[in-house]
mmCIF file of C-alpha atoms in Angstrom:
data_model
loop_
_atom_site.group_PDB
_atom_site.id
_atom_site.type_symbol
_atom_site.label_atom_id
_atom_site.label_comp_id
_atom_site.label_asym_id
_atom_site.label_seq_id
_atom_site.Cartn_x
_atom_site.Cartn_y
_atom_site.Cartn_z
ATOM 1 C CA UNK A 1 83.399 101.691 136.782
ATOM 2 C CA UNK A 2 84.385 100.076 133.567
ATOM 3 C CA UNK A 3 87.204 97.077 133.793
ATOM 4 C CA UNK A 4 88.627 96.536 130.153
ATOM 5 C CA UNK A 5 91.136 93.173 130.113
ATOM 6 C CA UNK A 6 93.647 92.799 126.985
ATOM 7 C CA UNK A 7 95.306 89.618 125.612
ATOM 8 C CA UNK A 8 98.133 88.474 124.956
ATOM 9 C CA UNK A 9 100.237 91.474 126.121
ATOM 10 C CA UNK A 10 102.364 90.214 123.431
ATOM 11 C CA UNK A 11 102.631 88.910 120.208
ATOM 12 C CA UNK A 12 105.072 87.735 117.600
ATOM 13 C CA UNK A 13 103.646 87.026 113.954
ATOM 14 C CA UNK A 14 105.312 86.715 110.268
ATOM 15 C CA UNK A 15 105.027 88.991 107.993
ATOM 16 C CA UNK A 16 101.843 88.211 105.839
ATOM 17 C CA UNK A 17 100.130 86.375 108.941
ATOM 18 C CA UNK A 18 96.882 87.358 110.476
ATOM 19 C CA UNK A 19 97.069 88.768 114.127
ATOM 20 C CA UNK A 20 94.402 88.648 116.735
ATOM 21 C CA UNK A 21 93.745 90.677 119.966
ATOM 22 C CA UNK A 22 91.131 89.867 122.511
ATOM 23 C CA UNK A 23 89.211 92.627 124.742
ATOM 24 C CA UNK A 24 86.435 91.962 127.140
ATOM 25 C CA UNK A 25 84.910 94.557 129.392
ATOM 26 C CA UNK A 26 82.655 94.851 132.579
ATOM 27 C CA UNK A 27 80.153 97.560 132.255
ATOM 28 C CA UNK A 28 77.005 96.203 130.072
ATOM 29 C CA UNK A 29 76.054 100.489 129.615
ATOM 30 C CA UNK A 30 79.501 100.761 127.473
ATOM 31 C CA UNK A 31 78.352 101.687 123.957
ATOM 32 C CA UNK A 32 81.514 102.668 122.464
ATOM 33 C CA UNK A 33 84.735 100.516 121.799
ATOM 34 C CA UNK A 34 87.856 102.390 120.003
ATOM 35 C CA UNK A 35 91.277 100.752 119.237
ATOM 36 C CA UNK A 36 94.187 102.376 118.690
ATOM 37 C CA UNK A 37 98.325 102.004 117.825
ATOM 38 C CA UNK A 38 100.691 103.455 119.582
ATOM 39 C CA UNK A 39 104.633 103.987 118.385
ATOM 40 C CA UNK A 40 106.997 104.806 120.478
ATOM 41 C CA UNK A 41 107.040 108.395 121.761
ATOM 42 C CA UNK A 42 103.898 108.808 119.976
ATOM 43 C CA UNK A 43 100.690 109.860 120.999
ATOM 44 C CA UNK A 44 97.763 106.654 120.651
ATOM 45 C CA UNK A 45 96.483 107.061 117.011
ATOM 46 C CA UNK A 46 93.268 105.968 116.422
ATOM 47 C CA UNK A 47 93.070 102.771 113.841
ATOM 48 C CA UNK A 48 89.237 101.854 114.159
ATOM 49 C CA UNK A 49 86.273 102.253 116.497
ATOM 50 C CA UNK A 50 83.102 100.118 116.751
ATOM 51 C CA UNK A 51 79.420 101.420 118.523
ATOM 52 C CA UNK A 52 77.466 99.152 120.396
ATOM 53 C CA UNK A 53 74.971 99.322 117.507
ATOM 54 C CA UNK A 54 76.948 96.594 115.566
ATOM 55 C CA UNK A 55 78.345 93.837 115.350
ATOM 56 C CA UNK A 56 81.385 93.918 113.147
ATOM 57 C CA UNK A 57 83.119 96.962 111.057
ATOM 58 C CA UNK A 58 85.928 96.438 108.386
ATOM 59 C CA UNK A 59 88.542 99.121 107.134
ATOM 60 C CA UNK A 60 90.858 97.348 104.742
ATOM 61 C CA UNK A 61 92.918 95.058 106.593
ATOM 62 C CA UNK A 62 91.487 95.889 110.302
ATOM 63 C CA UNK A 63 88.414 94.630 111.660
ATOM 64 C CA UNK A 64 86.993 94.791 114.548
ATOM 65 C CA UNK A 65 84.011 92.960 116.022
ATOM 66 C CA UNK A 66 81.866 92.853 119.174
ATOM 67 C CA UNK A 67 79.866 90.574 121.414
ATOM 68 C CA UNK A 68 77.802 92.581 123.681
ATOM 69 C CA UNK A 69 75.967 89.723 124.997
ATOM 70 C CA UNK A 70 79.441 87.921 126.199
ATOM 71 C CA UNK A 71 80.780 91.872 126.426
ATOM 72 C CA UNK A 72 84.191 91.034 124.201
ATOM 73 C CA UNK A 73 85.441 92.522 121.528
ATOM 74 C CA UNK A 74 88.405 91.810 119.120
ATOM 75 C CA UNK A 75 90.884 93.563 116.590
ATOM 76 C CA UNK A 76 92.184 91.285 113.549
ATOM 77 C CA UNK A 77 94.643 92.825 111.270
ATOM 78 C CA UNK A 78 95.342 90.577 108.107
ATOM 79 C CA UNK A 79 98.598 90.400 105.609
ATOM 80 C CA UNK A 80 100.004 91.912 108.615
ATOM 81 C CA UNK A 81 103.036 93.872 107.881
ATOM 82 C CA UNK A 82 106.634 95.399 109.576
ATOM 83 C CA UNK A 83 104.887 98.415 109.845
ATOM 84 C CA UNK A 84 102.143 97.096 111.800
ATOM 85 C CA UNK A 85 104.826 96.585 114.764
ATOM 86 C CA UNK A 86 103.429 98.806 117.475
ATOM 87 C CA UNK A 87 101.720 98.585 120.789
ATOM 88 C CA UNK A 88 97.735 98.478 120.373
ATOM 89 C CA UNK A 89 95.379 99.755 123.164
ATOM 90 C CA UNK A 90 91.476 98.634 123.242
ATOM 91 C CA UNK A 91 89.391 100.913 124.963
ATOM 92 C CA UNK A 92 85.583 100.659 125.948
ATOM 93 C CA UNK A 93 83.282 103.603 127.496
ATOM 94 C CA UNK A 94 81.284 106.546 126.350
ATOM 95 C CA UNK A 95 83.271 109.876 127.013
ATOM 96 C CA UNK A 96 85.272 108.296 129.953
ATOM 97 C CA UNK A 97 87.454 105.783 128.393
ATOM 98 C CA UNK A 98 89.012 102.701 130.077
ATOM 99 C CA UNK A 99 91.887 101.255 128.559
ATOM 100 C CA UNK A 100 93.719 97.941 127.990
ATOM 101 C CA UNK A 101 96.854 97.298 129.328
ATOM 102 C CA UNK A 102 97.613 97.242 125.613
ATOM 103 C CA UNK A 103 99.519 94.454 123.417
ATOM 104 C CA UNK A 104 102.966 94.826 121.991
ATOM 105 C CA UNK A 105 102.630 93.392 118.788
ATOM 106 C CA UNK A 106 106.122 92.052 116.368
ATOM 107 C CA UNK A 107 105.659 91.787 112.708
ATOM 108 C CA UNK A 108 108.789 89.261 111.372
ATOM 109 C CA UNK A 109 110.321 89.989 108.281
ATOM 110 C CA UNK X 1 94.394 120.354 109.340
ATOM 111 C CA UNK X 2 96.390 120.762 112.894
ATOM 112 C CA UNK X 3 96.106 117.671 115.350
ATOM 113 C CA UNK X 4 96.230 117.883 118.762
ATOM 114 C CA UNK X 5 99.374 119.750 120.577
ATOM 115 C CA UNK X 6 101.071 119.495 123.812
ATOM 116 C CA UNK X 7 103.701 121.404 125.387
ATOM 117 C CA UNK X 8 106.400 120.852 126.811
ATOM 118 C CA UNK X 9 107.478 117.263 125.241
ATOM 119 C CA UNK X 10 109.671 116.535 127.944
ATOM 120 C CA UNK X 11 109.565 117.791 131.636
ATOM 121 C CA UNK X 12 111.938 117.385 134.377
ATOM 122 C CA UNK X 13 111.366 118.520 137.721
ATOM 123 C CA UNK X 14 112.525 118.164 141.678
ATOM 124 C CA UNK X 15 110.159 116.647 144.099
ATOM 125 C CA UNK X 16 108.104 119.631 145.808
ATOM 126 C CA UNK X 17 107.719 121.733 142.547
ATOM 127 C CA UNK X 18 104.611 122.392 140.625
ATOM 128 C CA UNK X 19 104.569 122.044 137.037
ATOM 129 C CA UNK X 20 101.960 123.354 134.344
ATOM 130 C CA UNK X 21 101.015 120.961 131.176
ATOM 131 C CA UNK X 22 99.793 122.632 128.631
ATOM 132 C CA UNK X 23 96.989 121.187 125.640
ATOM 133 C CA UNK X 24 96.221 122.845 122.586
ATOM 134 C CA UNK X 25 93.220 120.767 121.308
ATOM 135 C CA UNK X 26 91.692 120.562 117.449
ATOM 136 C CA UNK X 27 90.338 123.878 116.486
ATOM 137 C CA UNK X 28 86.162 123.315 116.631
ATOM 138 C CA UNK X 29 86.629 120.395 119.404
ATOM 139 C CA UNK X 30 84.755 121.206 122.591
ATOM 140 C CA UNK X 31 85.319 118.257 123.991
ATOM 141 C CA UNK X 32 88.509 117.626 126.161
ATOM 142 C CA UNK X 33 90.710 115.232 127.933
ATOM 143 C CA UNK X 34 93.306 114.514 129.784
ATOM 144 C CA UNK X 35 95.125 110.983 130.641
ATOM 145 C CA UNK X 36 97.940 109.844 132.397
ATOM 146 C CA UNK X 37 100.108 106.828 130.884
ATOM 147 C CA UNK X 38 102.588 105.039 133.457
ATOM 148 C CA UNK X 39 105.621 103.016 132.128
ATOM 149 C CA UNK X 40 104.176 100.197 130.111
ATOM 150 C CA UNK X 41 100.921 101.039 131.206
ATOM 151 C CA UNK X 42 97.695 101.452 129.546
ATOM 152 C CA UNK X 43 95.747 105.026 129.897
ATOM 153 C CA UNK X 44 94.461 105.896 133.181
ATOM 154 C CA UNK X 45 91.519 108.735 132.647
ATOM 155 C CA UNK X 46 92.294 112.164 134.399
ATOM 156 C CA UNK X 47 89.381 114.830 133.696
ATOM 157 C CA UNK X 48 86.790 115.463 130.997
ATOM 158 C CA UNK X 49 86.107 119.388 129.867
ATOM 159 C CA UNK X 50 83.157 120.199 127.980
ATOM 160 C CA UNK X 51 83.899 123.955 127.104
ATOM 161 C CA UNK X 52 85.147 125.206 129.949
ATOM 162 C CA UNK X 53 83.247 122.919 132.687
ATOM 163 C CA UNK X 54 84.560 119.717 133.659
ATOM 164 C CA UNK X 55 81.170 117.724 134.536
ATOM 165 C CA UNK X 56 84.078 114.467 135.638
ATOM 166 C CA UNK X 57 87.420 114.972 137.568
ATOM 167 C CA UNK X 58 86.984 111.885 138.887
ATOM 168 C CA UNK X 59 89.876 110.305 137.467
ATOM 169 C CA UNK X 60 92.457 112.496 138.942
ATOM 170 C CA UNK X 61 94.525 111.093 142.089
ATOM 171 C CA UNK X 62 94.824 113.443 144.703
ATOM 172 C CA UNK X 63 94.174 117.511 145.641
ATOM 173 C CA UNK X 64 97.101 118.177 143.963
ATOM 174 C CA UNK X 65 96.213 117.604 140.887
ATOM 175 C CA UNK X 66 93.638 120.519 138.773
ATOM 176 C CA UNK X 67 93.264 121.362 135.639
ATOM 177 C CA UNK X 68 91.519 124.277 133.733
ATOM 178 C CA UNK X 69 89.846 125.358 130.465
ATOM 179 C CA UNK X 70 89.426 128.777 129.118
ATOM 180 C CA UNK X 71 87.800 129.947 126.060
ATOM 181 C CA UNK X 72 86.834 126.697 125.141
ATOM 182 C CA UNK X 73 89.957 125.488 123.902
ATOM 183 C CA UNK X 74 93.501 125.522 125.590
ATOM 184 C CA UNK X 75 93.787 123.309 129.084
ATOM 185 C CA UNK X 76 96.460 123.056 131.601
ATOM 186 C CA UNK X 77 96.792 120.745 134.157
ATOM 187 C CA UNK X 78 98.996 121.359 137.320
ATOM 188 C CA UNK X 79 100.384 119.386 139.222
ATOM 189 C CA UNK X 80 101.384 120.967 143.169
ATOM 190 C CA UNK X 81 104.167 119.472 145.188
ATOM 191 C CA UNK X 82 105.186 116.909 142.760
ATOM 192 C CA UNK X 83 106.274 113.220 143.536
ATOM 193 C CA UNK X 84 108.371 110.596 142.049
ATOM 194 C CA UNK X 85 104.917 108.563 141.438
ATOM 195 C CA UNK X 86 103.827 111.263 139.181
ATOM 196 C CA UNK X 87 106.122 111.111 137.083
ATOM 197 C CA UNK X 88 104.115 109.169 133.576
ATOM 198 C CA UNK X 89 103.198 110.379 130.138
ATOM 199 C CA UNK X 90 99.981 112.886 130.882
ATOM 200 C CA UNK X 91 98.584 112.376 127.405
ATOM 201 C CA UNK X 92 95.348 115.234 126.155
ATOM 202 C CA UNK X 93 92.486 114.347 123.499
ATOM 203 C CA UNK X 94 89.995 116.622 122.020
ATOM 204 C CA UNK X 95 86.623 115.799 120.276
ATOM 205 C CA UNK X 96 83.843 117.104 118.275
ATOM 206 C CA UNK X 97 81.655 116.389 121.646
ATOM 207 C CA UNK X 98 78.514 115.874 120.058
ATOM 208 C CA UNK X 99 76.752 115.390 123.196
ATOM 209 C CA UNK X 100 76.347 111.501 123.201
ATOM 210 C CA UNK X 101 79.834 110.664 124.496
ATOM 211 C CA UNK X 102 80.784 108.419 121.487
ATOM 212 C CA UNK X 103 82.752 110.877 119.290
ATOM 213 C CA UNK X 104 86.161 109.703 118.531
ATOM 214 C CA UNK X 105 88.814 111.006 120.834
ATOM 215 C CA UNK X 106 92.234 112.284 119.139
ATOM 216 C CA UNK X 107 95.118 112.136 121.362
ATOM 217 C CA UNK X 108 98.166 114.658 121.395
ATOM 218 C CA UNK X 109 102.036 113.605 121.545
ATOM 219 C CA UNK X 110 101.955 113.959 125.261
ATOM 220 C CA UNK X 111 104.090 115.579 127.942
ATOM 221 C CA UNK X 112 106.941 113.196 129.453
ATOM 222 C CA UNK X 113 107.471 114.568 133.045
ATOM 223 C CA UNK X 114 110.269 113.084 135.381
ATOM 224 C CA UNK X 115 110.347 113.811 138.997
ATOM 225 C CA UNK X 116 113.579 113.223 140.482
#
């Protein structure tokens, strides 16, 4: 089955400061690579997906973009801000998800 | 419009009872899951319903573990005999299910259950 790795499992950044998070998976058939943000005692909330089809997909200040060839993908959320504090999960799969062990990330005032 | 609900929020239970989760997915969705979420863990896939079938239960641990579907939309999983290791945050999506697997998944609040 799918193996999805997640790194760092923290991170700290100031406010205004870009943050990166690093994914790679195992199964070369995964076509479909979601992220999401969790708060606490929340339910994960989708932020932005990517499909195997592409290489790179922007939504304001999230980004995501994919290697299939290397079989990583990465979030980068720019300007970050204190509301960006949250834990973030990337997932890879097709129906059947497999998770990250997730990242806990700190946005410094 | 309504997301995804789950009921209860918070469950506490002795070892040796069975408990009932309940998931009330996006109206239109036939497309559902369910996850479990340990303590600082990532998501651990359970089941996969589309309508009522569930074409993968791979994901869930042991016998006493089942869930259900009827009328296409509510699910409950049940857990029989419970143990301390179940206790986790059994988390339910729903999605279009357009029949290529990639549709997004939207997840519910989630059901906290303790087993002490």
């Amino acid at each position: 089955g799918e193996n999805v790795e997640q790194h760092p499992s923290t991170l700290s950044v100031q406010e205004g400061d870009s943050a990166v998070i690093k994914c790679t998976y195992s199964d070369s058939a995964s076509n479909y690579f979601p992220w999401y943000k969790q708060e606490l005692g929340k339910g994960p909330q989708l932020i932005i997906d990517i499909r195997s089809n592409v290489g790179e997909k922007k939504d304001q200040r999230i980004a995501v973009t994919l290697n299939k060839t290397a079989k990583h993908f990465s979030l980068h959320i720019t300007e970050t801000q204190p509301e960006d504090s949250a834990v973030y999960f990337c997932a890879g799969g097709d129906y059947k998800l497999s998770f990250g062990a997730g990242t806990t990330v700190t946005v410094r005032a | 419009g309504a997301g995804v609900s789950q009921s209860p929020s918070n469950k506490v239970t002795e070892k040796g009872k069975d408990v009932e989760l309940r998931c009330d997915p996006i109206s239109g969705h036939t497309a559902l899951y369910w996850y479990r979420q340990s303590l600082g863990q990532g998501l651990e896939f359970l089941i996969y319903f589309q309508g009522n079938s569930a074409p993968d239960k791979s994901g869930l641990p042991s016998d006493r573990f089942s869930a259900e579907r009827t009328g296409g939309s509510v699910s409950t999983l049940t857990i029989q005999r419970t143990q301390q290791e179940d206790s986790a945050v059994y988390l339910c999506a729903s999605s279009l299910g357009n029949g290529q697997g990639t549709d997004t998944q939207y997840f519910g609040p989630g059901t906290r259950l303790t087993v002490l």
